[in-house]
Coordinates of C-alpha atoms and ligand atoms in Angstrom, one line a residue:
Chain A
X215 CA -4.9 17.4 -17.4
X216 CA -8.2 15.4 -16.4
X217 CA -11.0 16.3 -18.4
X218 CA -13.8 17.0 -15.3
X219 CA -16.9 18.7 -16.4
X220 CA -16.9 22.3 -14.8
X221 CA -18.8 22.7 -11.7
X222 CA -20.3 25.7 -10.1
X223 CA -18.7 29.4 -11.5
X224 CA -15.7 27.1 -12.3
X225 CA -14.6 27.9 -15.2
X226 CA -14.3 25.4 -17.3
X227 CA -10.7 23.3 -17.4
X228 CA -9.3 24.8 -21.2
X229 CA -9.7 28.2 -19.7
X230 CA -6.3 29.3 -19.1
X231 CA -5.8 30.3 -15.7
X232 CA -4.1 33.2 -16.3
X233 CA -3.9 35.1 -19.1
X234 CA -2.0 37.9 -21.0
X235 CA -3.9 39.7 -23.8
X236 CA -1.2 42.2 -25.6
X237 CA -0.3 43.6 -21.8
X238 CA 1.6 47.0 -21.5
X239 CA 3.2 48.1 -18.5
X240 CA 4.9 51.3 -18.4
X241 CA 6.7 53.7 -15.9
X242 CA 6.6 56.8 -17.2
X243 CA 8.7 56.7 -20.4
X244 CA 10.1 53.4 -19.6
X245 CA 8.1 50.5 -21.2
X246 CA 8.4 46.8 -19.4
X247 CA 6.2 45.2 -20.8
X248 CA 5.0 45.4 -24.0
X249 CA 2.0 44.1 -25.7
X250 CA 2.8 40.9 -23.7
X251 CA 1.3 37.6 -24.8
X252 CA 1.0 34.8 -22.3
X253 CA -1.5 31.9 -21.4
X254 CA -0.9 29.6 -18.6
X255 CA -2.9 26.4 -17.4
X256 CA -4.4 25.7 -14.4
X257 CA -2.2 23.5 -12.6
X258 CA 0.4 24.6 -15.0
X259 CA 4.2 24.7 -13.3
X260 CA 5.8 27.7 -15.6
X261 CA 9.3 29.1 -14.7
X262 CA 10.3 32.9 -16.0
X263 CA 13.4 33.6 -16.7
X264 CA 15.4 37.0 -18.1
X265 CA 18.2 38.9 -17.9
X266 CA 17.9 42.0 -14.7
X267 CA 15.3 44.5 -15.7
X268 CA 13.6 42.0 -18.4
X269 CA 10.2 42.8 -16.6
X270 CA 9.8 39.1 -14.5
X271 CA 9.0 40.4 -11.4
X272 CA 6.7 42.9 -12.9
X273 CA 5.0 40.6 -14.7
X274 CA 4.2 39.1 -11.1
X275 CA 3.4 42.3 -9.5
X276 CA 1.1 42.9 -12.4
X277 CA -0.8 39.7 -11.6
X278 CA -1.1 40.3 -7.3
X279 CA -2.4 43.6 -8.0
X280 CA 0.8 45.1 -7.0
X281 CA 1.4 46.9 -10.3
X282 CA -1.4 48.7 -12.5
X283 CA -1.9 47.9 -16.4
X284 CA -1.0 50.7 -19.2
X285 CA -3.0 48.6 -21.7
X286 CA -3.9 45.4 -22.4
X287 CA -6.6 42.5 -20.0
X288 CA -5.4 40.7 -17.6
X289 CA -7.4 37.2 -17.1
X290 CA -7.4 35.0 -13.9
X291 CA -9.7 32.0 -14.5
X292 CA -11.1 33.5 -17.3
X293 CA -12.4 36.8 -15.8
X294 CA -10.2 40.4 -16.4
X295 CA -8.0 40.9 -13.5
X296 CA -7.2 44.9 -13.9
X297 CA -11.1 45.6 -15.2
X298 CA -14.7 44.6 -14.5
X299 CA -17.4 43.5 -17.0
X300 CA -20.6 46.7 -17.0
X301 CA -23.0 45.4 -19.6
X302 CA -20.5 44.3 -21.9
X303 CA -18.2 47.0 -21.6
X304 CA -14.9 46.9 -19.8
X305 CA -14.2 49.4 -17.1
X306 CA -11.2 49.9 -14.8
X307 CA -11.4 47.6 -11.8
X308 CA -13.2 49.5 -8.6
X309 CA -11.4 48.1 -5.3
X310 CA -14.1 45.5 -4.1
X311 CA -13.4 43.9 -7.8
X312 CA -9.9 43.8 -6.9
X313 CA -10.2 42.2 -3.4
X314 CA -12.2 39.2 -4.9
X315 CA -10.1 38.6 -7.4
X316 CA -7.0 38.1 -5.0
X317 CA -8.5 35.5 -3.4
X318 CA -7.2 33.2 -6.3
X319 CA -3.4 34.5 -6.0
X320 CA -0.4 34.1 -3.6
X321 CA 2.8 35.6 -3.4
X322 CA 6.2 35.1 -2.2
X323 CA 9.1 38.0 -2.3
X324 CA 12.6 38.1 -2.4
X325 CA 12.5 39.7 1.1
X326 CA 10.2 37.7 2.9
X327 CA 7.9 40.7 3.6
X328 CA 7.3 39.0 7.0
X329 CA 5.4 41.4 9.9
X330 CA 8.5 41.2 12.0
X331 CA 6.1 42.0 15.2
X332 CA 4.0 39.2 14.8
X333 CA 5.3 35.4 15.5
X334 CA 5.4 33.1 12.8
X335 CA 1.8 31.3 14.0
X336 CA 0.3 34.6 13.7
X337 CA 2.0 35.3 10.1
X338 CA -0.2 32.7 9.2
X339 CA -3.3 32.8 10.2
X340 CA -3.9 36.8 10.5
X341 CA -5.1 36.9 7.2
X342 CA -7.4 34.0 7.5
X343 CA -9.0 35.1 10.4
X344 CA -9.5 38.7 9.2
X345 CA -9.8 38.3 5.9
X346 CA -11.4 35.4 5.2
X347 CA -13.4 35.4 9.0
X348 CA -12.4 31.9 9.8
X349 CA -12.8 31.2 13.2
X350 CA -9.9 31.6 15.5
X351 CA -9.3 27.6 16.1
X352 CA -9.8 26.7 12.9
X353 CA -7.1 29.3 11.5
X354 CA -4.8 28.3 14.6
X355 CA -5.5 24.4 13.1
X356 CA -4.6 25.3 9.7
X357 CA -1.8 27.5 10.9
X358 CA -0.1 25.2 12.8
X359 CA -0.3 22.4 10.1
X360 CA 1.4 24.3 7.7
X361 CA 4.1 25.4 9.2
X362 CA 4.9 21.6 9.8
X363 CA 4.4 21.0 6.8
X364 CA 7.5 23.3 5.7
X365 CA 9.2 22.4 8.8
X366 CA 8.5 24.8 11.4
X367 CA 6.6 23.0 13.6
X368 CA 8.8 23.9 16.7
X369 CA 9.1 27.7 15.4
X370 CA 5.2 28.4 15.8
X371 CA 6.2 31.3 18.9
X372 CA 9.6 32.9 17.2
X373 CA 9.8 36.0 15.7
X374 CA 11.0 36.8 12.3
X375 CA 13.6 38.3 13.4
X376 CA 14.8 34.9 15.4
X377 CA 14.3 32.8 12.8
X378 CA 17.5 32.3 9.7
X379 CA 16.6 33.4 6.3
X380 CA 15.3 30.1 5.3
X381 CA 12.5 30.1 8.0
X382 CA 11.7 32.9 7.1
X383 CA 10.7 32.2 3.6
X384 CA 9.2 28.8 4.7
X385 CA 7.0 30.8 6.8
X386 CA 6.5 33.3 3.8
X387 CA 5.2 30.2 1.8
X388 CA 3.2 29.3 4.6
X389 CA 1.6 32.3 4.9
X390 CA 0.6 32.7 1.1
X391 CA -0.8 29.4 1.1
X392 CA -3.2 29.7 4.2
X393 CA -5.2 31.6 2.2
X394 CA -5.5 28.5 0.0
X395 CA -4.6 30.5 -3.0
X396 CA -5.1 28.5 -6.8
X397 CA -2.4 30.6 -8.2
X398 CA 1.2 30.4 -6.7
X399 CA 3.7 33.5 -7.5
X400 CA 7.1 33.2 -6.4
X401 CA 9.4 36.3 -7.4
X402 CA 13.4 34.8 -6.7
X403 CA 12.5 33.3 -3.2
X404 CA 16.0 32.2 -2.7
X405 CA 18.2 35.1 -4.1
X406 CA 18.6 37.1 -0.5
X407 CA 19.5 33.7 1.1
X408 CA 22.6 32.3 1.9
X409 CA 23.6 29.6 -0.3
X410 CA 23.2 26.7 2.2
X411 CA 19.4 28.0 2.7
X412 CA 18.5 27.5 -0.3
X413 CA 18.1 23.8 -0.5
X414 CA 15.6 23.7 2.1
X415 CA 13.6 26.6 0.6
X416 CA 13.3 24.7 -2.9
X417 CA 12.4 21.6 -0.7
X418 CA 9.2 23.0 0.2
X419 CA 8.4 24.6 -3.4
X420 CA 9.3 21.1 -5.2
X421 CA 6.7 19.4 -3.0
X422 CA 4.3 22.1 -3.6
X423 CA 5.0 21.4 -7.3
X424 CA 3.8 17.9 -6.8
X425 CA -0.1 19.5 -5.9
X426 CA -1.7 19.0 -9.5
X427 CA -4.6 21.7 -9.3
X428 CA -2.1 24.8 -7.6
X429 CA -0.6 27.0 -10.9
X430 CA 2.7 27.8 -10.0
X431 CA 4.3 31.3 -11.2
X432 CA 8.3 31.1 -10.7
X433 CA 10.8 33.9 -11.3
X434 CA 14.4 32.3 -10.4
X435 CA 18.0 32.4 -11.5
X436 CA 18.1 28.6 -10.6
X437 CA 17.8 27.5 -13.7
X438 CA 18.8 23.3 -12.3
X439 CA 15.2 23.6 -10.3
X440 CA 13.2 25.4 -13.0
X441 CA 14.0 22.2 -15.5
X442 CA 13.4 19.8 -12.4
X443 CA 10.3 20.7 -11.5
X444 CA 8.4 22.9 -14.0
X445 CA 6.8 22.2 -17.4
X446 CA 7.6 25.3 -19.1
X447 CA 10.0 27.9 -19.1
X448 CA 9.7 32.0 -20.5
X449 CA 12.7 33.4 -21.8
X450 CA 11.4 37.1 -21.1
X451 CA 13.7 40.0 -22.9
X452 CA 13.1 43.6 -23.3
X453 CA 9.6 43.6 -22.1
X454 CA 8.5 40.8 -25.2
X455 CA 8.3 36.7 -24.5
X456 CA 11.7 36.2 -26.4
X457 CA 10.8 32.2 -26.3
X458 CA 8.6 29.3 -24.2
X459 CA 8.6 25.8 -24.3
X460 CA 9.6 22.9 -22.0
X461 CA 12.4 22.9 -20.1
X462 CA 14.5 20.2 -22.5
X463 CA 13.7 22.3 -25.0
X464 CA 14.1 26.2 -23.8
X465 CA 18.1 24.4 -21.7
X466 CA 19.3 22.0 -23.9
X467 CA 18.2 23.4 -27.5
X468 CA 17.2 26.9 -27.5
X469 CA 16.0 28.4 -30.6
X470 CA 16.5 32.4 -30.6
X471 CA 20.0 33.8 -30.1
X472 CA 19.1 36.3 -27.0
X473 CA 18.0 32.7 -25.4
X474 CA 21.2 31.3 -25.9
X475 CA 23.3 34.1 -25.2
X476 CA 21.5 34.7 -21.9
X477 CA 21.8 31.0 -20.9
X478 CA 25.2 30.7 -21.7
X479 CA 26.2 34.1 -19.6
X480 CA 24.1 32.2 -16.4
X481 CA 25.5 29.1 -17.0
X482 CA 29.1 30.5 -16.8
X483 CA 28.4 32.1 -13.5
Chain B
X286 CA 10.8 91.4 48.1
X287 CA 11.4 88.8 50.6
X288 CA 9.9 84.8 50.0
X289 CA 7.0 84.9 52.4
X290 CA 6.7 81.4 53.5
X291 CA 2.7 81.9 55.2
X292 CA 1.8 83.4 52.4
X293 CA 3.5 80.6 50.3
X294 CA 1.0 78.4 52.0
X295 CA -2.0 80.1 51.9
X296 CA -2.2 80.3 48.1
X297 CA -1.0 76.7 47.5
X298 CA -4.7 74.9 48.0
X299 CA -5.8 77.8 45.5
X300 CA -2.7 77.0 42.9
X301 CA -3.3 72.8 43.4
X302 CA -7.3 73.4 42.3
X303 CA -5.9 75.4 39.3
X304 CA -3.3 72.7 38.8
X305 CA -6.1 70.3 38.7
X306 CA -7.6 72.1 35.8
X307 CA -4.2 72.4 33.5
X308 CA -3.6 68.7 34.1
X309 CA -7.3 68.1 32.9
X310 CA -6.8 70.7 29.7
X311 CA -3.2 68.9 29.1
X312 CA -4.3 65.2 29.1
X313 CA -8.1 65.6 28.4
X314 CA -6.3 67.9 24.8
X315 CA -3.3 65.6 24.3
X316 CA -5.4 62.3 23.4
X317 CA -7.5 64.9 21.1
X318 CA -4.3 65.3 19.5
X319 CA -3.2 61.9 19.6
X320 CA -6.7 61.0 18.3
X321 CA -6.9 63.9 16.1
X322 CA -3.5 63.6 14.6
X323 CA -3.9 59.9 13.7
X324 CA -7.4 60.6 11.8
X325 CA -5.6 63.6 9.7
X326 CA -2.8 61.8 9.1
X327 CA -4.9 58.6 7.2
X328 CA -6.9 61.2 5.8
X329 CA -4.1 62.9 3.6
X330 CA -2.8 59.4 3.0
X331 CA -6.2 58.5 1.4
X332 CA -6.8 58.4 -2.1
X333 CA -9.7 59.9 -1.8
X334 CA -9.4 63.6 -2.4
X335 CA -12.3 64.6 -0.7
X336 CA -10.9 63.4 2.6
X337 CA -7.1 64.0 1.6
X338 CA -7.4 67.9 0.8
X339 CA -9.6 69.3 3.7
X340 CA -7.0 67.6 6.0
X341 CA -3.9 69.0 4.3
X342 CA -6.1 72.2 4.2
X343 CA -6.5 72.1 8.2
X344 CA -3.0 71.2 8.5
X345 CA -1.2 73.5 6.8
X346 CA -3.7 76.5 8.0
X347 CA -3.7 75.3 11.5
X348 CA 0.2 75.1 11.6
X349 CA 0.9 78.3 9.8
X350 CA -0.9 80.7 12.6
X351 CA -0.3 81.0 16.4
X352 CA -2.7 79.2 19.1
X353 CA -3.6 82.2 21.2
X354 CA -5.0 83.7 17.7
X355 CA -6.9 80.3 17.4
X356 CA -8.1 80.1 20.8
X357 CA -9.5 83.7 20.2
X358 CA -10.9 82.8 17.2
X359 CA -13.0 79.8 19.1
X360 CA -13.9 81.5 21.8
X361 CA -15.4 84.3 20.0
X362 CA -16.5 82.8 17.0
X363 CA -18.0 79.7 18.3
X364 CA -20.7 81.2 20.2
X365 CA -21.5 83.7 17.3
X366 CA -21.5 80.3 15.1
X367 CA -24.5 79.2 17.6
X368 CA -21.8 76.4 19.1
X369 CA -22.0 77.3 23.2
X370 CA -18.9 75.6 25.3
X371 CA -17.3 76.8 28.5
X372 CA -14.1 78.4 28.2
X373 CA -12.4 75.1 29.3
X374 CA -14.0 73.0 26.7
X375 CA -13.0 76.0 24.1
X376 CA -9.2 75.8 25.8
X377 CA -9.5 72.2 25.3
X378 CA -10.7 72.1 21.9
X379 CA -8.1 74.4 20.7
X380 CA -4.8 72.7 22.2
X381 CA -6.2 69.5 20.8
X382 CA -6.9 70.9 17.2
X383 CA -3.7 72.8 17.1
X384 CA -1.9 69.9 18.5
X385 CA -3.2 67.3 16.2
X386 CA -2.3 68.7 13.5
X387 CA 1.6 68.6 14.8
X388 CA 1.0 65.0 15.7
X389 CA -0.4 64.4 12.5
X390 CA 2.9 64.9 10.8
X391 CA 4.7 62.8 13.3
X392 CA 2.2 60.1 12.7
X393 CA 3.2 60.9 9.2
X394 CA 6.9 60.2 9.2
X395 CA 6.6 57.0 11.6
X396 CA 3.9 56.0 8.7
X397 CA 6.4 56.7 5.8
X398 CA 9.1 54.3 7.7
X399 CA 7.4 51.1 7.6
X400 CA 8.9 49.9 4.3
X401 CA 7.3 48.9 1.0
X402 CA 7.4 45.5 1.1
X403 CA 5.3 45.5 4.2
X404 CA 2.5 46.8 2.8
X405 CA 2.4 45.1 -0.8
X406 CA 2.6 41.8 2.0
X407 CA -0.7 42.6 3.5
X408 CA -1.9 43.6 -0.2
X409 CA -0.8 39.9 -1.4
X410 CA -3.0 38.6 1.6
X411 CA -5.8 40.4 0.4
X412 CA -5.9 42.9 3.9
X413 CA -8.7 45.6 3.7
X414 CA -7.1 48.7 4.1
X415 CA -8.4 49.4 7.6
X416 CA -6.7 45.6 8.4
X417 CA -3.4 46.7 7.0
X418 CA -3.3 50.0 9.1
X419 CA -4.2 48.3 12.2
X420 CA -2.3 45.1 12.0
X421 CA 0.6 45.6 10.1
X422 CA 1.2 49.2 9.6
X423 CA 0.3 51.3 12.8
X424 CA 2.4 48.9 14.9
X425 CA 5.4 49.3 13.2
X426 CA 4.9 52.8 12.6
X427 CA 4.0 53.7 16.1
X428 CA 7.0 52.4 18.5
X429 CA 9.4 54.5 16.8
X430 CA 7.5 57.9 17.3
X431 CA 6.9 57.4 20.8
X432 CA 9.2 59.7 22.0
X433 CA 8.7 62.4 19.3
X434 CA 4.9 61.7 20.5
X435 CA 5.5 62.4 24.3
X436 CA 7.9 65.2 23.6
X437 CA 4.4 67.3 22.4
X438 CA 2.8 66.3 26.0
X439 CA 5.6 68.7 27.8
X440 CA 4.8 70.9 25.0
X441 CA 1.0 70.8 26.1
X442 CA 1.5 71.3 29.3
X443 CA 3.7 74.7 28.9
X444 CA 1.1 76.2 26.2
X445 CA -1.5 75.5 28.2
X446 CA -1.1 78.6 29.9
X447 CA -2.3 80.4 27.1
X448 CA -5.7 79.1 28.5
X449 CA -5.7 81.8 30.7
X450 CA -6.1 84.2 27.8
X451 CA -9.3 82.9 27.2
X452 CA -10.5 82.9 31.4
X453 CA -10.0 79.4 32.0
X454 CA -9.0 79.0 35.7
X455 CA -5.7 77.1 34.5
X456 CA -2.7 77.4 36.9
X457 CA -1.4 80.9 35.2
X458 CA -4.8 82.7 35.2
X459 CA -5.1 81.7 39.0
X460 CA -1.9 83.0 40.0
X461 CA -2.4 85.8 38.2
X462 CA -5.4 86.8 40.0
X463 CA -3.7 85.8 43.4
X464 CA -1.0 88.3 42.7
X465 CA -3.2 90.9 41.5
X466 CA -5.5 90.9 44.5
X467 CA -2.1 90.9 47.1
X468 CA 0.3 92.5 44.8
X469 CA 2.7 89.5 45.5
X470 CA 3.7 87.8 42.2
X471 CA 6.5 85.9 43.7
X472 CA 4.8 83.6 45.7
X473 CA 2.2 82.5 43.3
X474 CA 4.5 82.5 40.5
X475 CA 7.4 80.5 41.9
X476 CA 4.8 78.1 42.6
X477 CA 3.3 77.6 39.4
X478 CA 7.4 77.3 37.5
X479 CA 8.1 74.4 40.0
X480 CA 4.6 72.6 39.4
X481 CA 5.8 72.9 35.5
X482 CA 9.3 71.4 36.4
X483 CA 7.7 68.6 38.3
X484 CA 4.9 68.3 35.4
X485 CA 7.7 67.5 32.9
X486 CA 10.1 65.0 34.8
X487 CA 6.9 63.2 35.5
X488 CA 5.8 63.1 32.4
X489 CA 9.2 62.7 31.1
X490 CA 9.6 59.5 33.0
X491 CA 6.2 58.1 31.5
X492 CA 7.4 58.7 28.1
X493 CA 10.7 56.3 28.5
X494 CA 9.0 54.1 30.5
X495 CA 6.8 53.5 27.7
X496 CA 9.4 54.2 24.9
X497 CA 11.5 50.9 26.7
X498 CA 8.3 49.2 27.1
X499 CA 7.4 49.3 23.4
X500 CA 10.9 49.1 21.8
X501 CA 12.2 46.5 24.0
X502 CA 15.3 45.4 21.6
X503 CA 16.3 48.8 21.1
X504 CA 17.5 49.4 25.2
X505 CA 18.4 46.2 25.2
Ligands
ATP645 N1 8.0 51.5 -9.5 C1 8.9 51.7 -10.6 N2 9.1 52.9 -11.1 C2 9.9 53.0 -12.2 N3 10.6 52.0 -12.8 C3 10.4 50.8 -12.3 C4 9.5 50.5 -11.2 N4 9.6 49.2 -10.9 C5 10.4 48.6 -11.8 N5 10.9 49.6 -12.6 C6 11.8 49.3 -13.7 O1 11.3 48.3 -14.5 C7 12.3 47.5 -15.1 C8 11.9 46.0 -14.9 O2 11.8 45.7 -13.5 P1 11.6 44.3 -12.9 O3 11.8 44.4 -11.5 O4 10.3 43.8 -13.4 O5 12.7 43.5 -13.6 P2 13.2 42.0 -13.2 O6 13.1 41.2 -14.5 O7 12.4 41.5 -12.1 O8 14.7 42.2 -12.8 P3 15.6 41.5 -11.7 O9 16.0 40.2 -12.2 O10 16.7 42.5 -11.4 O11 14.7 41.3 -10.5 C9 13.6 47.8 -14.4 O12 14.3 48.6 -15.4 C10 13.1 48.7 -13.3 O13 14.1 49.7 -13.0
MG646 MG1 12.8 41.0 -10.1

């Protein structure tokens, strides 16, 4: 990472970008995550991967503000996430607190989560315009360049609905990223898609991968695209980080026995 | 008693005025309750317990005793509570109130149908609540109860007759005063059951007019 001098309220660059400090999340009884450690750098490509019920897309819902804390801080470029600073003392996070702090994160779902009434052009820039109060043009510019960018440049009009599986995750991405998010989180984009829309779904996240400053959150089963294009991967078991480190490492020479179990049971799929 | 046609005629400008007026209560009362219903219906969904309990309150109070009791209950109480309307703004008043807080729990259900995943993808784009409700949730929750909706409208229109328990010159009250002063019921009545009839296939048609208009794929 290049070593600029921090500008503005950026924080500066060793601040992780997001951060897990001893993070419990439970559901009644049922514990997912617990006393989770993580640390991620900005710009930082990092895939998760786990066994069903490990707690990925948790972890993920815990970071868009999907999901509440049990215990534990959440940081996002250095400031708590789930709580707000009052004179040195850590409160829970009022709403308004919230609402700034998604500014810095995207998200993409399994299901799309597309507003099947609107077209794809409005997908896209609804949220700009009433969110962020860009001006109508400028949100229609914006809109329409992204959507060529993944592709979609002669989809602008259709529906959700009329669009295949693939579009409408391309759109999905588009959507997340007209709010010019700094953190990407993508829970198993490709696992409701038919296997020949899948290629042109990781198309569009692989050149996202190439953006240096964009931190990139990934929960997939696709284990060949999490080596190719991210620089670390987290074995995530039972609610704990079972085992991290680069993808040569984590595929080709795991160290704990759950890793190689689980990666052996995938691999024989 | 024998249909007396003359006498048929002579009352109907009488009855149309008085139809005027239960078409005015009807409509003027039904967007109270469309209005109406929608605001109780956010408010028991917001987290805010100060908002969320009065309206359950209201609700379940409102729905758990009959409208002539509450139209009573208006029309004598209001003015002793300083609050002075005529006995068709009191008429109007009550259908709405009553009436919201049935459309409230339609609002309700079309509200629980929009899935999950729709609203956590307004939360991911950051949407204030009052954005989500009105871009992404109301539309989707809306089309469906459309017809559920307009069903209350024929509804409205029958109970409005209890106006006439409460001296609002509705269709009901006016016949019954024609018939009291002539001692022919027949007439008056007769006339007042087929402007009902017409009332609902006319209102009937505008429901799946609109029903086609805002679920096109679903006729389709
Ligand atoms: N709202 C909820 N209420 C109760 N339990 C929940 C809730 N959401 C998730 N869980 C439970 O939490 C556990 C972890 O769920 P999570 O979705 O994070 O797993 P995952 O690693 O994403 O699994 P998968 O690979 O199947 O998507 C599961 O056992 C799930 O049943
Ligand atoms: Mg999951």
């Amino acid at each position: 990472m290049t070593d600029t001098a921090p500008h503005g309220d950026t924080p500066p660059s060793d601040t992780p970008m997001v951060r897990f400090e001893k993070v419990t999340k439970a559901f009644g009884d049922l514990t997912i995550l617990d006393r989770f450690d993580l640390s991620v750098p900005r710009g930082e490509k990092l895939a998760v991967i786990g066994p069903s019920g490990s707690g990925k897309s948790t972890l993920l819902r815990v970071l868009m503000t999907l999901e509440p804390i049990s215990g534990g801080v959440v940081e996002v470029g250095g400031e708590p996430l789930w709580h707000m600073d009052r004179g040195g003392k850590l409160v829970p996070a009022n709403e308004a607190h919230l609402r700034k702090m998604r500014t810095k994160i995207g998200m993409v779902f399994q299901h799309f989560n597309l507003f099947p009434h609107m077209s794809a052009l409005r997908n896209v820039t609804e949220a700009p315009i009433h969110v962020q109060g860009l001006d109508k043009a400028e949100a229609l510019e914006r809109g329409e360049a992204l959507l060529r960018e993944v592709g979609l440049g002669d989809k602008m009009d259709s529906k959700p609905a009329q669009l295949s599986g693939g579009q409408q995750q391309r759109v999905a991405i588009a959507r997340a990223l007209a709010m010019r998010p700094e953190i990407m989180l993508f829970d198993e984009v490709t696992s409701a898609l038919d296997p020949e829309l899948v290629g042109e779904v990781l198309a569009v996240i692989r050149d996202l991968a190439s953006e240096q400053d964009l931190t990139m959150l990934i929960v997939t089963h696709q284990m060949g695209f999490a080596n190719e294009i991210c620089d670390r991967v987290c074995f995530l078991e039972g609610g704990h980080l079972v085992e991290e480190g680069p993808p040569e490492q984590i595929f080709h020479e795991p160290q704990q026995q759950r890793t190689k179990d689980f990666l052996k049971a995938v691999l024989e799929v | 008693m024998i249909w007396d046609w003359s006498y048929a005629w002579e009352v109907l400008p009488v009855l149309g005025d008085a139809a005027i007026v239960t078409i005015k209560a009807t409509v003027v009362g039904y967007l109270f309750a469309l209005v109406g219903g929608l605001i109780l219906a956010l408010m028991r969904r917001s987290p805010t317990r100060a908002l969320a309990w009065p309206a359950a309150f209201l609700v379940e109070f409102v729905r758990s005793t009959p409208l002539l009791v509450q139209l009573f209950f208006l029309f004598f109480g209001l003015p002793e509570l300083g609050i002075r309307l005529s006995p068709f703004a009191t008429g109007v008043v009550g259908l709405g109130l009553h009436f919201s807080t049935y459309t409230s729990e339609v609002y309700r259900s079309g509200i629980d149908g929009v899935a999950r995943g729709q609203w956590e993808g307004a939360k991911a784009l950051n949407f204030s609540t009052y954005r989500c409700y009105r871009a992404v949730v109301l539309p989707q929750a809306i089309p469906p109860i459309v017809p559920v909706l307009g069903n209350y409208l024929l509804t409205m229109f029958k109970d409005s007759t209890l106006l006439s328990a409460i001296a609002v010159m509705e269709l009901l009250q006016v016949a019954k005063i024609l018939g009291s002063d002539t001692f022919r019921y027949m007439e008056p009545l007769t006339i007042v059951g087929v402007f009902f009839i017409v009332m609902s296939v006319v209102s009937a048609t505008g429901i799946s007019w609109l029903e086609r208009k805002l679920n096109p794929r679903r006729s389709a």
